[in-house]
Amino acid sequence: MDKNRPMYTDLEDRLTKKYYREIVEKALTQAKEEYEQFPNSSLNISFYNQLMDIKKTVIEDHEVYTEEEAYQKYPMAVMVVRNFLGEEADSEYANMLQDAVWGISLYPAMMENIEIIKQKLFDGDEAAGVKEVFEIGNQKFKFSDFYDNPLRELKKEIGDRSFGAIIKECKFNFINSFIEKYTSEKGLEIYYLKKNDAFYLFSCGEYQPGRHMMFLEGVCYNKA
């Protein structure tokens, strides 16, 4: 494996429509290059044609498939396992081809994108922070808007897979206590607020004795 090559991020760890489309487009570009270099390879032709069909039916036409239907219609993932050997089997191209099929049945329920922000909103006395109004883009927020929405409740709205992707992407920590709890890299508890087609993720709490901090950790979009 080339140590200088950036590591491939599995779709499972960044489960968004935006990233899925990027995977399909990048895999298509490489499949086209492979096909042009080796035009007589039936494997290259098949990969290219399957990817083109995924782009049209799944991404553009929004057709819905079960996992079983996806693997039956697009045998690309199985073909990779059977035909790629050694380092090639763990290459970025092999992973993209497999993720392109694995993500088909999940695509309709994926979030559009997860934007990591990590923006400090407040640092000071708790009483002052409660009264603050924070303007983010064209939206205004108050501490009371999200304080009753701990992050664990978001799982009920978006499902386990998308929730898990948020935890990994934002690098939140799971605290195994009596009540399920998630914290930021600074150890502050995570809360969320749904506005329009987006989920805003906040962290807040006592960072040091008498010192309270609040951050906008990120925004998860349901639509482009």
Short mmCIF file of C-alpha atoms in Angstrom, two decimals:
data_model
loop_
_atom_site.label_atom_id
_atom_site.label_comp_id
_atom_site.label_asym_id
_atom_site.label_seq_id
_atom_site.Cartn_x
_atom_site.Cartn_y
_atom_site.Cartn_z
CA MET A 1 0.00 0.00 0.00
CA ASP A 2 1.25 3.50 -0.88
CA LYS A 3 1.89 5.25 2.46
CA ASN A 4 1.61 8.66 0.79
CA ARG A 5 -1.86 7.93 -0.57
CA PRO A 6 -4.70 9.44 1.50
CA MET A 7 -6.70 6.78 3.30
CA TYR A 8 -10.08 6.01 1.84
CA THR A 9 -13.05 6.98 4.02
CA ASP A 10 -15.69 4.28 3.95
CA LEU A 11 -19.21 5.37 3.08
CA GLU A 12 -20.36 3.93 6.41
CA ASP A 13 -18.22 6.53 8.19
CA ARG A 14 -19.53 9.45 6.12
CA LEU A 15 -23.04 8.32 5.31
CA THR A 16 -24.37 11.26 3.29
CA LYS A 17 -25.85 11.69 -0.15
CA LYS A 18 -23.14 14.20 -1.02
CA TYR A 19 -20.33 11.77 -0.23
CA TYR A 20 -22.09 8.89 -1.98
CA ARG A 21 -22.35 10.96 -5.17
CA GLU A 22 -18.66 11.82 -4.86
CA ILE A 23 -17.80 8.12 -4.61
CA VAL A 24 -19.85 7.22 -7.68
CA GLU A 25 -18.38 10.09 -9.73
CA LYS A 26 -14.81 9.28 -8.73
CA ALA A 27 -15.31 5.57 -9.41
CA LEU A 28 -16.82 6.44 -12.81
CA THR A 29 -13.79 8.53 -13.72
CA GLN A 30 -11.43 5.69 -12.87
CA ALA A 31 -13.61 3.08 -14.58
CA LYS A 32 -13.57 5.17 -17.74
CA GLU A 33 -9.77 5.46 -17.57
CA GLU A 34 -9.43 1.70 -17.04
CA TYR A 35 -11.81 1.03 -19.93
CA GLU A 36 -9.92 3.35 -22.30
CA GLN A 37 -6.60 1.78 -21.33
CA PHE A 38 -7.87 -1.80 -21.58
CA PRO A 39 -10.86 -1.67 -23.97
CA ASN A 40 -11.03 -5.44 -24.37
CA SER A 41 -11.49 -6.11 -20.67
CA SER A 42 -15.07 -7.23 -20.01
CA LEU A 43 -14.55 -6.42 -16.32
CA ASN A 44 -13.79 -2.76 -17.04
CA ILE A 45 -16.74 -2.46 -19.40
CA SER A 46 -19.06 -3.99 -16.83
CA PHE A 47 -17.89 -1.70 -14.01
CA TYR A 48 -18.33 1.38 -16.17
CA ASN A 49 -21.82 0.38 -17.34
CA GLN A 50 -22.98 -0.51 -13.83
CA LEU A 51 -21.75 2.79 -12.42
CA MET A 52 -23.45 4.75 -15.20
CA ASP A 53 -26.70 2.93 -14.44
CA ILE A 54 -26.38 3.60 -10.70
CA LYS A 55 -25.85 7.28 -11.41
CA LYS A 56 -28.96 7.44 -13.57
CA THR A 57 -31.40 5.24 -11.66
CA VAL A 58 -30.38 5.79 -8.02
CA ILE A 59 -29.03 9.36 -8.01
CA GLU A 60 -30.87 11.07 -10.86
CA ASP A 61 -34.14 9.11 -11.07
CA HIS A 62 -34.40 8.37 -7.32
CA GLU A 63 -35.35 4.73 -7.83
CA VAL A 64 -35.51 2.76 -4.58
CA TYR A 65 -34.00 -0.71 -4.15
CA THR A 66 -33.79 -3.12 -1.26
CA GLU A 67 -30.30 -4.34 -0.37
CA GLU A 68 -31.02 -7.69 -2.03
CA GLU A 69 -32.33 -6.03 -5.21
CA ALA A 70 -29.27 -3.78 -5.38
CA TYR A 71 -26.79 -6.65 -5.16
CA GLN A 72 -28.74 -8.66 -7.72
CA LYS A 73 -28.94 -5.85 -10.26
CA TYR A 74 -25.39 -4.60 -9.70
CA PRO A 75 -23.01 -7.59 -9.17
CA MET A 76 -20.03 -5.21 -9.17
CA ALA A 77 -19.23 -5.72 -5.46
CA VAL A 78 -19.10 -9.51 -5.87
CA MET A 79 -16.99 -9.12 -9.01
CA VAL A 80 -14.44 -7.10 -7.05
CA VAL A 81 -14.13 -9.79 -4.39
CA ARG A 82 -13.67 -12.49 -7.02
CA ASN A 83 -11.29 -10.67 -9.35
CA PHE A 84 -9.21 -8.21 -7.29
CA LEU A 85 -6.19 -9.75 -5.54
CA GLY A 86 -3.54 -8.57 -3.10
CA GLU A 87 -3.23 -4.80 -2.66
CA GLU A 88 -5.69 -4.29 -5.48
CA ALA A 89 -8.42 -5.86 -3.33
CA ASP A 90 -7.95 -3.13 -0.70
CA SER A 91 -7.36 -0.27 -3.12
CA GLU A 92 -9.41 2.91 -3.15
CA TYR A 93 -10.98 1.83 -6.45
CA ALA A 94 -12.08 -1.53 -5.02
CA ASN A 95 -13.57 0.15 -1.96
CA MET A 96 -15.41 2.72 -4.07
CA LEU A 97 -16.92 0.04 -6.29
CA GLN A 98 -18.17 -1.91 -3.28
CA ASP A 99 -19.51 1.18 -1.51
CA ALA A 100 -21.31 2.27 -4.69
CA VAL A 101 -23.39 -0.91 -4.46
CA TRP A 102 -23.64 -1.08 -0.66
CA GLY A 103 -25.05 2.46 -0.50
CA ILE A 104 -27.83 1.99 -3.06
CA SER A 105 -30.52 0.78 -0.66
CA LEU A 106 -29.47 3.35 1.96
CA TYR A 107 -29.33 6.36 -0.36
CA PRO A 108 -32.98 7.53 -0.01
CA ALA A 109 -32.70 7.80 3.80
CA MET A 110 -29.23 9.37 3.92
CA MET A 111 -28.76 12.94 5.08
CA GLU A 112 -27.62 15.28 2.34
CA ASN A 113 -24.47 16.47 4.13
CA ILE A 114 -22.74 16.89 7.49
CA GLU A 115 -20.87 20.18 7.87
CA ILE A 116 -18.29 20.31 10.66
CA ILE A 117 -18.00 23.83 12.11
CA LYS A 118 -16.62 23.91 15.71
CA GLN A 119 -17.47 27.60 16.24
CA LYS A 120 -17.29 29.08 19.74
CA LEU A 121 -20.52 30.92 20.58
CA PHE A 122 -20.03 31.77 24.24
CA ASP A 123 -17.36 31.70 26.94
CA GLY A 124 -18.17 33.10 30.36
CA ASP A 125 -20.67 33.12 33.20
CA GLU A 126 -23.62 30.73 32.88
CA ALA A 127 -26.23 33.38 33.73
CA ALA A 128 -25.01 35.56 30.88
CA GLY A 129 -24.93 32.66 28.43
CA VAL A 130 -28.57 31.78 29.09
CA LYS A 131 -29.62 35.27 28.00
CA GLU A 132 -27.48 35.40 24.84
CA VAL A 133 -29.01 35.33 21.35
CA PHE A 134 -26.72 33.75 18.77
CA GLU A 135 -27.00 34.55 15.08
CA ILE A 136 -25.87 31.79 12.75
CA GLY A 137 -26.33 32.57 9.07
CA ASN A 138 -29.86 33.92 8.85
CA GLN A 139 -31.01 31.98 11.93
CA LYS A 140 -31.16 33.12 15.56
CA PHE A 141 -30.77 30.77 18.51
CA LYS A 142 -31.03 30.87 22.27
CA PHE A 143 -29.74 28.42 24.83
CA SER A 144 -33.33 27.48 25.74
CA ASP A 145 -34.07 26.45 22.11
CA PHE A 146 -32.01 23.28 22.31
CA TYR A 147 -31.27 22.56 25.98
CA ASP A 148 -34.10 20.00 26.22
CA ASN A 149 -32.81 18.10 23.15
CA PRO A 150 -29.85 15.88 24.11
CA LEU A 151 -28.21 14.30 21.07
CA ARG A 152 -29.44 10.77 21.88
CA GLU A 153 -32.98 11.84 20.92
CA LEU A 154 -31.83 12.59 17.36
CA LYS A 155 -31.34 8.86 16.76
CA LYS A 156 -35.13 8.43 16.81
CA GLU A 157 -35.51 10.90 13.94
CA ILE A 158 -32.73 9.85 11.57
CA GLY A 159 -32.01 6.18 12.40
CA ASP A 160 -28.98 4.34 13.74
CA ARG A 161 -26.81 4.44 10.61
CA SER A 162 -27.03 8.20 10.01
CA PHE A 163 -26.69 8.84 13.73
CA GLY A 164 -23.54 6.73 13.84
CA ALA A 165 -22.11 8.67 10.90
CA ILE A 166 -22.62 11.95 12.78
CA ILE A 167 -20.81 10.60 15.86
CA LYS A 168 -17.82 9.48 13.76
CA GLU A 169 -17.68 12.54 11.52
CA CYS A 170 -17.96 15.05 14.38
CA LYS A 171 -15.71 12.96 16.67
CA PHE A 172 -18.22 12.94 19.52
CA ASN A 173 -17.63 10.71 22.53
CA PHE A 174 -20.16 8.27 23.96
CA ILE A 175 -20.38 8.35 27.75
CA ASN A 176 -21.56 4.98 29.03
CA SER A 177 -23.61 6.17 31.98
CA PHE A 178 -27.12 5.47 33.30
CA ILE A 179 -28.44 7.87 30.65
CA GLU A 180 -26.95 7.73 27.14
CA LYS A 181 -24.81 10.83 26.69
CA TYR A 182 -22.52 12.27 24.01
CA THR A 183 -19.81 14.87 24.49
CA SER A 184 -17.55 17.00 22.31
CA GLU A 185 -13.77 16.82 22.15
CA LYS A 186 -13.76 19.42 24.94
CA GLY A 187 -15.98 17.23 27.12
CA LEU A 188 -19.15 19.34 26.72
CA GLU A 189 -22.51 17.62 26.27
CA ILE A 190 -24.02 17.65 22.77
CA TYR A 191 -27.53 18.91 22.01
CA TYR A 192 -29.40 19.44 18.75
CA LEU A 193 -32.06 21.67 17.27
CA LYS A 194 -34.09 21.00 14.15
CA LYS A 195 -34.81 24.02 11.96
CA ASN A 196 -36.34 23.67 8.52
CA ASP A 197 -34.34 20.95 6.72
CA ALA A 198 -31.31 21.00 9.02
CA PHE A 199 -30.17 19.74 12.41
CA TYR A 200 -27.91 22.16 14.30
CA LEU A 201 -25.50 20.49 16.75
CA PHE A 202 -24.42 22.39 19.85
CA SER A 203 -22.13 21.59 22.75
CA CYS A 204 -22.33 23.39 26.05
CA GLY A 205 -21.59 23.06 29.74
CA GLU A 206 -19.16 23.99 32.49
CA TYR A 207 -15.66 23.74 31.02
CA GLN A 208 -13.89 24.95 34.15
CA PRO A 209 -15.28 25.95 37.57
CA GLY A 210 -17.51 29.00 36.92
CA ARG A 211 -16.61 29.06 33.22
CA HIS A 212 -19.31 27.94 30.79
CA MET A 213 -18.71 27.45 27.08
CA MET A 214 -20.97 26.87 24.12
CA PHE A 215 -20.05 25.81 20.58
CA LEU A 216 -21.80 25.23 17.30
CA GLU A 217 -20.30 21.83 16.45
CA GLY A 218 -21.89 21.30 13.06
CA VAL A 219 -24.96 21.27 10.85
CA CYS A 220 -26.59 18.21 9.27
CA TYR A 221 -28.63 18.93 6.14
CA ASN A 222 -31.55 16.81 4.96
CA LYS A 223 -31.74 18.48 1.56
CA ALA A 224 -29.24 19.99 -0.87
#
